[in-house]
CSV table of C-alpha atoms in Angstrom, one decimal:
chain,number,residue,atom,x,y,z
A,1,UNK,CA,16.8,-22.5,33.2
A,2,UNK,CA,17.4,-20.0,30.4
A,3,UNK,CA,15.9,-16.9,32.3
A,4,UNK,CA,18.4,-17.8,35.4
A,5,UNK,CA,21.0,-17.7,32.8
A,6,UNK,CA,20.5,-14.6,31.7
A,7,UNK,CA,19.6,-12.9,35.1
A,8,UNK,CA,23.8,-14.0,35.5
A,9,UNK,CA,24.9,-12.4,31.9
A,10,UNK,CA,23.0,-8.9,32.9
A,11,UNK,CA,24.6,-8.8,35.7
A,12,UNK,CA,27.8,-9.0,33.9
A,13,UNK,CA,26.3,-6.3,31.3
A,14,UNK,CA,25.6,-4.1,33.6
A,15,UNK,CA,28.9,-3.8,35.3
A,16,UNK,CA,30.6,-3.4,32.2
A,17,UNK,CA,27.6,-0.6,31.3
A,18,UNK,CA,27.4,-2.3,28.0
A,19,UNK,CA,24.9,-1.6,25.7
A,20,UNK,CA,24.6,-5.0,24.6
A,21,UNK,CA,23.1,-5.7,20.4
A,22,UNK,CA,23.8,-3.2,18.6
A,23,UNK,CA,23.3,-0.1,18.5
A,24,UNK,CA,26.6,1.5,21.1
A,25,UNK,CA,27.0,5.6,21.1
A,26,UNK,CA,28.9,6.4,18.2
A,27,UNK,CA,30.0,10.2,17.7
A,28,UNK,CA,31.0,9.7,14.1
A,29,UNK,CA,29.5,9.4,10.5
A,30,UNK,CA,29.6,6.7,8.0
A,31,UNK,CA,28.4,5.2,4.7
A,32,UNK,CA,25.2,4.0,3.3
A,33,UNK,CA,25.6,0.8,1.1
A,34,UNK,CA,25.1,2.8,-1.7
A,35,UNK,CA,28.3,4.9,-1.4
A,36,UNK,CA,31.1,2.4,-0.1
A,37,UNK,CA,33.8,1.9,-1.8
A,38,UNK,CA,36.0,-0.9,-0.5
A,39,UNK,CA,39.8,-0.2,-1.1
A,40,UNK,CA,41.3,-1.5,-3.9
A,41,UNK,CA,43.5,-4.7,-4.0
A,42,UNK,CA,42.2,-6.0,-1.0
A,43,UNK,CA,41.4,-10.4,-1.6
A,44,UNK,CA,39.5,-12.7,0.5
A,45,UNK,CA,41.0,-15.7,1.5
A,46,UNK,CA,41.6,-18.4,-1.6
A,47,UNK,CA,42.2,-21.4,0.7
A,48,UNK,CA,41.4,-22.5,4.6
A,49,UNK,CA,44.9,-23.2,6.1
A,50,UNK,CA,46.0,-24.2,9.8
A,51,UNK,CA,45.1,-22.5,12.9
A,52,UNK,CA,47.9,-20.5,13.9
A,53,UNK,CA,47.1,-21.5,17.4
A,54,UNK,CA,44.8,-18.6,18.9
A,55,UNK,CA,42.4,-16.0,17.6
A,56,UNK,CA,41.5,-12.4,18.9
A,57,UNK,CA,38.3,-11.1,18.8
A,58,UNK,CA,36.6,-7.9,19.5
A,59,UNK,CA,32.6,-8.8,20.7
A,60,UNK,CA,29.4,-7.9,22.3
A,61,UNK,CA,29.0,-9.3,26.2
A,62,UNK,CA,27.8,-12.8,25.8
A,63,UNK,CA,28.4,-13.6,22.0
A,64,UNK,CA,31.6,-15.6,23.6
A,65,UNK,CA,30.8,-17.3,26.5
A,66,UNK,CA,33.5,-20.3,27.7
A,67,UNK,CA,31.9,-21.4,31.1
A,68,UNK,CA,32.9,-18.6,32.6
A,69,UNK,CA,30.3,-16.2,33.4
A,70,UNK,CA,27.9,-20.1,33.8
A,71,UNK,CA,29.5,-23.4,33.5
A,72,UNK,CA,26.7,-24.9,31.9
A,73,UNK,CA,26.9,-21.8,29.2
A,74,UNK,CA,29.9,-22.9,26.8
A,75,UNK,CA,30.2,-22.7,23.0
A,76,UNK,CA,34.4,-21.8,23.3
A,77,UNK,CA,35.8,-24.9,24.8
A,78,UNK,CA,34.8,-27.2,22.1
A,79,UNK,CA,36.0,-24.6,19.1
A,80,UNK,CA,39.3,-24.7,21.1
A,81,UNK,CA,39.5,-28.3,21.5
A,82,UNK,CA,38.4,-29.0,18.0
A,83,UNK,CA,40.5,-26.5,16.2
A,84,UNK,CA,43.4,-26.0,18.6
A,85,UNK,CA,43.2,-21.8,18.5
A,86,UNK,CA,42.6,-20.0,21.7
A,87,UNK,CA,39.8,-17.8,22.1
A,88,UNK,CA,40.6,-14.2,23.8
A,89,UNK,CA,38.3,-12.0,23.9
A,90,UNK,CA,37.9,-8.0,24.3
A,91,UNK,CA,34.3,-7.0,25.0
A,92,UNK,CA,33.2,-4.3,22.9
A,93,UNK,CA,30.7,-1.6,24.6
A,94,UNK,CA,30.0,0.2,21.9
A,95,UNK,CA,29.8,0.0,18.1
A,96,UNK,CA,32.4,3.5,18.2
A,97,UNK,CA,34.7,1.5,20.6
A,98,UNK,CA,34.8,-1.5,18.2
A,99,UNK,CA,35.7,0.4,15.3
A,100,UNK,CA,38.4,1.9,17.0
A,101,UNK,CA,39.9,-1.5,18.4
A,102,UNK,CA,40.0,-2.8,15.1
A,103,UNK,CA,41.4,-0.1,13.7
A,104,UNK,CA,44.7,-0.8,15.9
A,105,UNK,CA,45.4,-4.0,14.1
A,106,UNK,CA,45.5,-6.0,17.5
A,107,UNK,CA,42.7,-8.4,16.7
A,108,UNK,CA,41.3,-10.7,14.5
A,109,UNK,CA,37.7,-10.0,14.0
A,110,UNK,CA,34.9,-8.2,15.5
A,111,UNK,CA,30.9,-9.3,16.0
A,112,UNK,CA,30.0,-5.9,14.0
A,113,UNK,CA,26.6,-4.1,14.5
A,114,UNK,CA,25.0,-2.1,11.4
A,115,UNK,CA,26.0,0.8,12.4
A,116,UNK,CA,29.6,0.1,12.6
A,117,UNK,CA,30.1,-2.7,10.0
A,118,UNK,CA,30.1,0.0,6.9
A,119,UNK,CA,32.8,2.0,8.6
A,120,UNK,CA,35.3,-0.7,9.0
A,121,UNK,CA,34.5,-1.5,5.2
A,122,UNK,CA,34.9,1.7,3.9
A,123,UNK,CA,38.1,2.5,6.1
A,124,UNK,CA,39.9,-1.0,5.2
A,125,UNK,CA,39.6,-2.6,8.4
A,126,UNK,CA,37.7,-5.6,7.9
A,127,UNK,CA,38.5,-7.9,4.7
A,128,UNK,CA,36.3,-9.5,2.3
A,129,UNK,CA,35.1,-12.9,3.2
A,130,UNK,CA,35.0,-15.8,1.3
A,131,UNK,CA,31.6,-17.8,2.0
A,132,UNK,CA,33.0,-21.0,0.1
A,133,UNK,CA,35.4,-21.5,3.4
A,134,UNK,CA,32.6,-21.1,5.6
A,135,UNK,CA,30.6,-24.4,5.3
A,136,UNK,CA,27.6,-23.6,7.9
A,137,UNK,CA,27.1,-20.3,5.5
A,138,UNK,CA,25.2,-22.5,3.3
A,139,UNK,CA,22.7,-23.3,6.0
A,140,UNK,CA,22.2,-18.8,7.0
A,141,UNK,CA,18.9,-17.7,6.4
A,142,UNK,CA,18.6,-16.1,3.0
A,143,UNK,CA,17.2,-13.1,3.9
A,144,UNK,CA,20.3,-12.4,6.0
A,145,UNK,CA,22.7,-12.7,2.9
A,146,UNK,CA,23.9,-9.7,1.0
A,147,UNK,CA,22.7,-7.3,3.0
A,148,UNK,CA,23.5,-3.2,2.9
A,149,UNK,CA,25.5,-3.3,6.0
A,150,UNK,CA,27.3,-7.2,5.3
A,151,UNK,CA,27.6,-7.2,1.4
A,152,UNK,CA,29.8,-4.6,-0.8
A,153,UNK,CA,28.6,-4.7,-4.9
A,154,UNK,CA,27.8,-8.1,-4.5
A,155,UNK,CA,31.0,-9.1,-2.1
A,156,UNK,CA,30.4,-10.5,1.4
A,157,UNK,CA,32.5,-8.9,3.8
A,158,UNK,CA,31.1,-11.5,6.9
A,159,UNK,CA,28.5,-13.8,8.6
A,160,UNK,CA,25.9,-13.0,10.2
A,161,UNK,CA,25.2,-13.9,13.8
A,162,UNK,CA,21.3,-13.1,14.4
A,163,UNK,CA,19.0,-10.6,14.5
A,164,UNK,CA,16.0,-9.2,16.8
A,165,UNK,CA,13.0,-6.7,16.7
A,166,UNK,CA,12.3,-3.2,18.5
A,167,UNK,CA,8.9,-4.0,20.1
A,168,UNK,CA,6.0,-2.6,21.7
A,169,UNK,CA,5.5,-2.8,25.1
A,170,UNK,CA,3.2,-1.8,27.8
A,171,UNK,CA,2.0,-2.8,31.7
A,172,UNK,CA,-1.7,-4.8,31.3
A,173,UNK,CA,-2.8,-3.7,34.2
A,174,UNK,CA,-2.3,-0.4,33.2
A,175,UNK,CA,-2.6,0.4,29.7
A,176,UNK,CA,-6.2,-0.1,28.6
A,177,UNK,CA,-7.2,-0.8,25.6
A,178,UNK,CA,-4.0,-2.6,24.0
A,179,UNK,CA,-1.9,-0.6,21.9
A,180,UNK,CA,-1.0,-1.9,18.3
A,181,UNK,CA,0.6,1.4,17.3
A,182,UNK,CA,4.1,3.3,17.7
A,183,UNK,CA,1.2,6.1,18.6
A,184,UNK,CA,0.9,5.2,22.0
A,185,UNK,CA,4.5,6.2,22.7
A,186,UNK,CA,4.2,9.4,20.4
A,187,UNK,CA,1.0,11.2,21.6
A,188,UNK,CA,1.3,14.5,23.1
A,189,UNK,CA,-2.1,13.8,25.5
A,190,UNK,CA,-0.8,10.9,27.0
A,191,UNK,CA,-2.6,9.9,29.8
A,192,UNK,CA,0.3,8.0,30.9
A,193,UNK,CA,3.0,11.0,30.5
A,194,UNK,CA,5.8,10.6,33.1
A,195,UNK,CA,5.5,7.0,32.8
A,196,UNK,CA,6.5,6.6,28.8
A,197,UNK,CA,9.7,4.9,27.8
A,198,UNK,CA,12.4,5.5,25.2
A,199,UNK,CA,15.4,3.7,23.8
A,200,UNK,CA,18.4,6.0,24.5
A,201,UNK,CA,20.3,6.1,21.3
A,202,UNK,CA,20.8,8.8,18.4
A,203,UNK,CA,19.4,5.8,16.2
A,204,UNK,CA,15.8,5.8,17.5
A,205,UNK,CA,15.3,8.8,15.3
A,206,UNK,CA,14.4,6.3,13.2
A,207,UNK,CA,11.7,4.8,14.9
A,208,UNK,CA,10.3,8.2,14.9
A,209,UNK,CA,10.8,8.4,10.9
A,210,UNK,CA,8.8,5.0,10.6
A,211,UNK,CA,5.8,6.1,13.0
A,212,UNK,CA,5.8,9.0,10.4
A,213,UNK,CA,6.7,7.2,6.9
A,214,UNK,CA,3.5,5.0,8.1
A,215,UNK,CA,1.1,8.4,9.1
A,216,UNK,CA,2.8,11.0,7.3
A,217,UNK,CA,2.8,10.2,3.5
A,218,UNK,CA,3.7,13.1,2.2
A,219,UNK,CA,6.6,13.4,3.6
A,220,UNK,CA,7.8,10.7,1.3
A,221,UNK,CA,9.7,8.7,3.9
A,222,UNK,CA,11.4,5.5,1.9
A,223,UNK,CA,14.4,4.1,4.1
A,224,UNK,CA,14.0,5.7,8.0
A,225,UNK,CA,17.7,5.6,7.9
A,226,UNK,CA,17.8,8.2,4.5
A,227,UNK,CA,16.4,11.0,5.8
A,228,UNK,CA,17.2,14.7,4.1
A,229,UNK,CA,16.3,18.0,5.9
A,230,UNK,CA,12.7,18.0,5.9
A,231,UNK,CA,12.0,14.0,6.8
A,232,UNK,CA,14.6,14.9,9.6
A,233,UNK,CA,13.2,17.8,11.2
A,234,UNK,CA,10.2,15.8,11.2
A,235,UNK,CA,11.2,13.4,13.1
A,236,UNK,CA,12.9,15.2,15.5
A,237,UNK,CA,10.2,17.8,15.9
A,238,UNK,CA,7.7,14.6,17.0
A,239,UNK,CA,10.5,13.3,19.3
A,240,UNK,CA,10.5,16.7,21.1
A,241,UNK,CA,7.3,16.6,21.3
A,242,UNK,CA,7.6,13.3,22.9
A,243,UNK,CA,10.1,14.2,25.0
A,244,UNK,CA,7.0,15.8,27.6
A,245,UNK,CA,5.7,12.5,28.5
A,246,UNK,CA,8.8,10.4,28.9
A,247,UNK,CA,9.5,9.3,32.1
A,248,UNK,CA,13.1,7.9,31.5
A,249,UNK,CA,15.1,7.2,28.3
A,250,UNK,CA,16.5,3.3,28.7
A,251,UNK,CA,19.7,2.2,27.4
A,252,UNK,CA,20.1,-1.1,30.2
A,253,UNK,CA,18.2,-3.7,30.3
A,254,UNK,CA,17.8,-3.9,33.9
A,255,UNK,CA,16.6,-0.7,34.8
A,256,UNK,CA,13.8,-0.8,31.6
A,257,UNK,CA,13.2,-3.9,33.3
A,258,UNK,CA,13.0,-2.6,36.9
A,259,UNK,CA,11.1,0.2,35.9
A,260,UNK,CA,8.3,-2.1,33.9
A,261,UNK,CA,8.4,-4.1,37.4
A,262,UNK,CA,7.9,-1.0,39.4
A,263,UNK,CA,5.4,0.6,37.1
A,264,UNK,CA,7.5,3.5,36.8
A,265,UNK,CA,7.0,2.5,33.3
A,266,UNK,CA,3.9,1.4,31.4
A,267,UNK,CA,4.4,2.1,28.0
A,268,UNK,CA,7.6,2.3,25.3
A,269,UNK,CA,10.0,0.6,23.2
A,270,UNK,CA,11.8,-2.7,24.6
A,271,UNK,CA,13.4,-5.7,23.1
A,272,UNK,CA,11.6,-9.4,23.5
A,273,UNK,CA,14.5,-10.4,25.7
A,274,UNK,CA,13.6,-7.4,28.8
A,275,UNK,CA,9.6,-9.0,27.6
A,276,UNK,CA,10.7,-12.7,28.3
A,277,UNK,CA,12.8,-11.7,31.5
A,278,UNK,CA,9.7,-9.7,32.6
A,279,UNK,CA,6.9,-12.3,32.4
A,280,UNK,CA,9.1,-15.3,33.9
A,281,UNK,CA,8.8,-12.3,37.2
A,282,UNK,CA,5.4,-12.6,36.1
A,283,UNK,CA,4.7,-8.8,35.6
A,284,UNK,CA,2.2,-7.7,33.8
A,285,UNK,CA,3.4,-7.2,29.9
A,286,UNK,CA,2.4,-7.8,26.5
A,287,UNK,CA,4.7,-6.6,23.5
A,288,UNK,CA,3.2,-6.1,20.0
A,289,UNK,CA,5.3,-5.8,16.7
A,290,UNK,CA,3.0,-2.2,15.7
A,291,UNK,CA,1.3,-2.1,12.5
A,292,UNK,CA,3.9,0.4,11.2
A,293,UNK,CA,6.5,-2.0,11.4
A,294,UNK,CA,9.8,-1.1,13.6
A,295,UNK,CA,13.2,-0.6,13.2
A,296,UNK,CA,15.7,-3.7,14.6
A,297,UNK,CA,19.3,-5.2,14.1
A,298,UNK,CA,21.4,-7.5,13.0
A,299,UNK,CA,25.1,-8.5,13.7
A,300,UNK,CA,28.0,-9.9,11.6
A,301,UNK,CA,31.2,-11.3,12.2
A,302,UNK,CA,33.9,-9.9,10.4
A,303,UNK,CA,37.8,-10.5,9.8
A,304,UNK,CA,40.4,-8.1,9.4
A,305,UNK,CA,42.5,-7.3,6.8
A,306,UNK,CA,45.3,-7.1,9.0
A,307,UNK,CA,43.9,-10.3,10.8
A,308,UNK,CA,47.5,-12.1,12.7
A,309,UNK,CA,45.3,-15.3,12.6
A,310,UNK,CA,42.9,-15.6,9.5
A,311,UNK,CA,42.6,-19.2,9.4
A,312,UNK,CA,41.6,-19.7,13.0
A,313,UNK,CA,39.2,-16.6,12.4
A,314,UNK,CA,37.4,-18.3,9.4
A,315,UNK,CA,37.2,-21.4,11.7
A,316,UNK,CA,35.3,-19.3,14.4
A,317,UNK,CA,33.2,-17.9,12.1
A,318,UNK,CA,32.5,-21.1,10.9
A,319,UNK,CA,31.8,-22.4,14.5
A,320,UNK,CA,29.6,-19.6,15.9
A,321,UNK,CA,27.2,-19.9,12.8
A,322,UNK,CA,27.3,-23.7,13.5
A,323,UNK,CA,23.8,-24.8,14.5
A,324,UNK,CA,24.7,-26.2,17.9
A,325,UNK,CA,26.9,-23.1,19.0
A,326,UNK,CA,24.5,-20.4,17.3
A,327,UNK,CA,21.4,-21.9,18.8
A,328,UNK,CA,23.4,-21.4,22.3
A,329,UNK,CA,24.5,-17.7,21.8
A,330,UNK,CA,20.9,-16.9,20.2
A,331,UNK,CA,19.2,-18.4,23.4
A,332,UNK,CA,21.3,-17.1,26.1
A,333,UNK,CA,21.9,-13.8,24.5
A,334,UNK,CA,17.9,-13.6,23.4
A,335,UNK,CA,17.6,-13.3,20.1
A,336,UNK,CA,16.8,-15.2,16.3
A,337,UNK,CA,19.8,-17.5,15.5
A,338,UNK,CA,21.0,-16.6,11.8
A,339,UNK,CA,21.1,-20.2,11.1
A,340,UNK,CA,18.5,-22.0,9.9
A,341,UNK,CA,19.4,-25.3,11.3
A,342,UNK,CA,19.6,-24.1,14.9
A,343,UNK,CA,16.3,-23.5,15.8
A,344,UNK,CA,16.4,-27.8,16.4
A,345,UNK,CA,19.1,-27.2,19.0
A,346,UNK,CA,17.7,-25.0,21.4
A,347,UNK,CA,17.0,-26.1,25.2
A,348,UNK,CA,14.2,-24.2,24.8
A,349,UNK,CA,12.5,-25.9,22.1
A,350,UNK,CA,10.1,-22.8,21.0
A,351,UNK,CA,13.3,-20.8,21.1
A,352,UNK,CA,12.7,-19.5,17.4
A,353,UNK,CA,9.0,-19.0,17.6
A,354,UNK,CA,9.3,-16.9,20.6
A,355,UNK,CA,12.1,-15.2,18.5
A,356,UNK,CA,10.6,-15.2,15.1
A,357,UNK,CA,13.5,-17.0,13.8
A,358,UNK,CA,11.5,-18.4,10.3
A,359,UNK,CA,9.0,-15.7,10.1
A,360,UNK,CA,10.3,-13.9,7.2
A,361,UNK,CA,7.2,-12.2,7.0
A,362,UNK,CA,7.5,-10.6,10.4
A,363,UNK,CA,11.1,-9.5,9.5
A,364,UNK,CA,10.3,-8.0,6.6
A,365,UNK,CA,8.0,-5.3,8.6
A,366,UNK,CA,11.5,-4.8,10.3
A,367,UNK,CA,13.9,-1.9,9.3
A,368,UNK,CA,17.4,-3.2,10.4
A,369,UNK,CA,19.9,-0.6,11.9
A,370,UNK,CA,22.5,0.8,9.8
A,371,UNK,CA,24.6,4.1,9.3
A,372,UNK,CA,22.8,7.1,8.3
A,373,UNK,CA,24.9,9.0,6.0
A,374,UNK,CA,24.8,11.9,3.5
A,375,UNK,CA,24.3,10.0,0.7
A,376,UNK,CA,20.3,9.1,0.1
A,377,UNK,CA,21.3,6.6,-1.9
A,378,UNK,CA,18.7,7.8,-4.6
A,379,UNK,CA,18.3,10.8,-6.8
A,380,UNK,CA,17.9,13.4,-4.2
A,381,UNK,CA,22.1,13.0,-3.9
A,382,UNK,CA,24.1,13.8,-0.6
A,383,UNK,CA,21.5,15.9,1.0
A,384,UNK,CA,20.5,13.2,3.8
A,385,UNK,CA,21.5,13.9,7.5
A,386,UNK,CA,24.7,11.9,8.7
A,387,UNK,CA,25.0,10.1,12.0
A,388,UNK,CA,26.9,12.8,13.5
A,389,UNK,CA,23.7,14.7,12.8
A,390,UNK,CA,21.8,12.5,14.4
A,391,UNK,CA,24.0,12.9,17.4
A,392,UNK,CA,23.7,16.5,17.6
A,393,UNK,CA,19.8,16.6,17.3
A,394,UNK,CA,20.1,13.7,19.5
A,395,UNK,CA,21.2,15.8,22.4
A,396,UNK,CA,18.7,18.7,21.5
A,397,UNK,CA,15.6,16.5,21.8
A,398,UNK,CA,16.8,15.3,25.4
A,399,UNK,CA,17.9,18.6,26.1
C-alpha cells in the first residue's frame, strides 16, 4: 500500500533529519534568472556515448530508491541492468549541502531544488544539457520547460523531476467555518493562537509576500521571490505578527503530522503528502489550494561540468524521467510526476489527480521556489533583498 510505503521512507527521513523537496537551509545568496550568466566555453554534450560503468549522484531521500529502504520500491536495479552503470548515491539534506558536494567535483549530478539550481549555474558546477539526448524529455510537461531556475537565455541546464503545492490545511473538527484563505494562518485574533502552524524555512517569506501581493495592492508585489525594502519589511512585519499565534514552526513531516493527529495543530501550511498520510490515519483534515494562490517547488536533475561519467548521467536522467520510473518516484515520494506519460503507470491509478499532475490551471496559481537575489529582475535594479537577507530576518521573526 502506498501510505505503508511511505510511513517506511519517513522513517528514513527523519533519521537523516532531512528536509525532504526542496527547500534545505541555505546561509548563502544567489541569482535570479534574470542576472545569470553561465561561464563561457562551457558545451553540452554533442553525442550519447557508453556508460563508463557507474554514476554518482547527489539526491533528496527517496528520489533513488533500489529496494533497499522497501523491496517492492525499486526504480535502480533495472537502470543498472539495462545500462550497465552503478548507481551510488549521497543523500543530500539540504539545498546548501548539495551545492557544496557538487562543488568538490566528486559526483555526477545532483536532483537540484530552485533554490540551489541557479547557484550551481552561475558558479560553473552543473553543465548545460542537451535535451536531444534525453528521449523521454519530449514527453515533460510543457510548462516545466525553460523555466527561471532550469533554463539559462534559452539553454536547458537539466530535467525536471516533479513538482508539488504549499497547501492549506486545518483539523475539521476544529476549524469552523472552512478556510479558503492564507488569512487564517495570518490573523492577529486568532482564536486558534498556540495551535497555528508554519513551514520552518527563510523561504516562507514568500508565502507571506503572496498573502500580501493578493490583499495588499499597493504594495506592488509582482514575483514574492523579488522583493526590495518596502515589499520585504512587509512581509516580515505580518510574519512577526504572526509569530504570536504559532504554536510550532514545522520543517519534518512527522511531527507536522503528529501534531495535526494530536490537535496540537489545527491550522497552517502543509504539503498534500503530510494531507494523504493524515486521512489514511483517518484524522480529521481538509487542505485547500487558497484563493491567493501559494508558493511550491519543483526539482531538476542536473550534470556536472566536471561529471567523471556523463554518458551514464544522461542515461539516468533519461531513466528517472521515464514514465514507468518517474511515476514510481512521484508516488512514493508524493508528488506530480514531471512526465506526462506517467500518470498511466501509477499503482495508484488517481495518483495525478490527487497530485494535480495535468491541471495546469492549478499550477499556474502556484509560485515555484527559487533564489531571491538582489537583482529584481525589472527596472527597479539590484535593490531586492538576497537570500542571505532572508536568513537574517528569518531568525528575527522567530526570535
Amino acid at each position: 500500500m502506498r501510505y505503508a510505503r511511505w510511513a517506511a521512507v519517513l522513517a528514513v527521513m527523519t533519521a537523516l533529519a532531512v528536509v525532504v523537496g526542496c527547500g534545505g537551509d541555505d546561509s548563502g545568496g544567489g541569482e535570479s534568472s534574470a542576472e545569470v550568466k553561465a561561464p563561457e566555453g562551457q558545451e553540452a554534450m554533442k553525442e550519447l556515448g557508453e556508460g563508463e560503468g557507474e554514476v554518482n549522484l547527489v539526491a533528496w531521500a527517496g528520489y533513488v530508491e533500489d529496494g533497499s529502504t522497501d523491496p517492492a520500491v525499486d526504480w535502480v536495479s533495472d537502470f543498472e541492468q539495462e545500462t550497465g552503470c552503478k548507481v551510488n548515491t549521497k543523500i543530500g539534506n539540504t539545498s546548501d549541502e548539495m551545492v557544496t558536494l557538487m562543488r568538490s567535483g566528486q559526483y555526477d549530478g545532483v536532483s537540484a531544488s530552485g533554490d540551489a539550481t541557479l547557484r550551481l549555474i552561475a558558479g560553473g558546477d552543473v553543465a548545460p544539457v542537451n535535451t536531444d539526448l534525453i528521449p523521454n524529455y519530449a514527453d515533460v510537461f510543457e510548462s516545466l520547460k525553460d523555466q527561471p531556475w532550469n533554463t539559462v537565455d534559452g539553454q536547458a541546464y537539466g530535467v525536471p523531476h516533479g513538482r508539488g503545492a504549499n497547501l492549506l490545511m486545518w483539523r475539521t473538527d476544529k476549524v469552523k467555518p472552512a478556510p479558503d484563505s492564507w488569512g487564517a494562518v495570518f490573523d492577529a485574533n486568532s482564536p486558534y493562537k498556540g495551535k497555528v502552524t508554519a513551514y520552518d524555512n527563510p523561504i516562507y517569506i514568500a508565502d507571506a509576500a503572496l498573502y500580501l501581493k493578493a490583499t495588499q495592492p499597493d504594495l506592488g508585489i509582482d514575483n514574492v521571490y523579488e522583493l526590495d525594502d518596502k515589499q520585504f519589511q512587509a512581509a516580515v512585519d505580518l510574519l512577526k505578527q504572526q509569530r504570536e499565534i504559532i504554536g510550532e514552526y514545522w520543517s519534518d513531516y512527522t511531527k507536522e503530522q503528529a501534531a495535526f493527529t494530536s490537535g496540537d495543530s489545527v491550522l497552517g501550511t502543509t504539503w498534500q503528502v503530510i494531507a494523504n498520510l493524515l486521512e489514511a490515519d483517518k484524522a480529521p483534515i481538509k487542505v485547500v489550494l487558497p484563493k491567493e494562490g501559494a508558493t511550491g517547488w519543483s526539482d531538476t536533475w542536473m550534470v556536472s561540468s566536471k561529471a567523471k561519467h556523463p554518458n551514464c548521467m544522461y542515461m539516468w536522467m533519461d531513466h528517472i524521467i521515464s514514465p514507468k520510473a518517474n511515476a514510481a518516484v512521484a508516488e512514493w515520494f508524493g508528488e506530480a510526476p514531471s512526465n506526462q506519460k506517467a500518470c498511466a503507470e501509477t499503482a495508484v491509478k488517481n495518483h495525478c489527480d490527487i497530485f494535480h499532475a495535468e491541471d495546469e490551471d492549478y499550477f499556474s496559481q502556484v509560485a515555484y521556489w527559487t533564489t531571491p537575489t538582489k537583482d529584481c529582475g525589472d527596472d527597479r535594479g539590484a535593490v531586492c533583498k538576497d537570500y542571505s537577507e532572508w536568513v537574517q530576518a528569518w531568525t528575527e521573526i522567530k526570535g
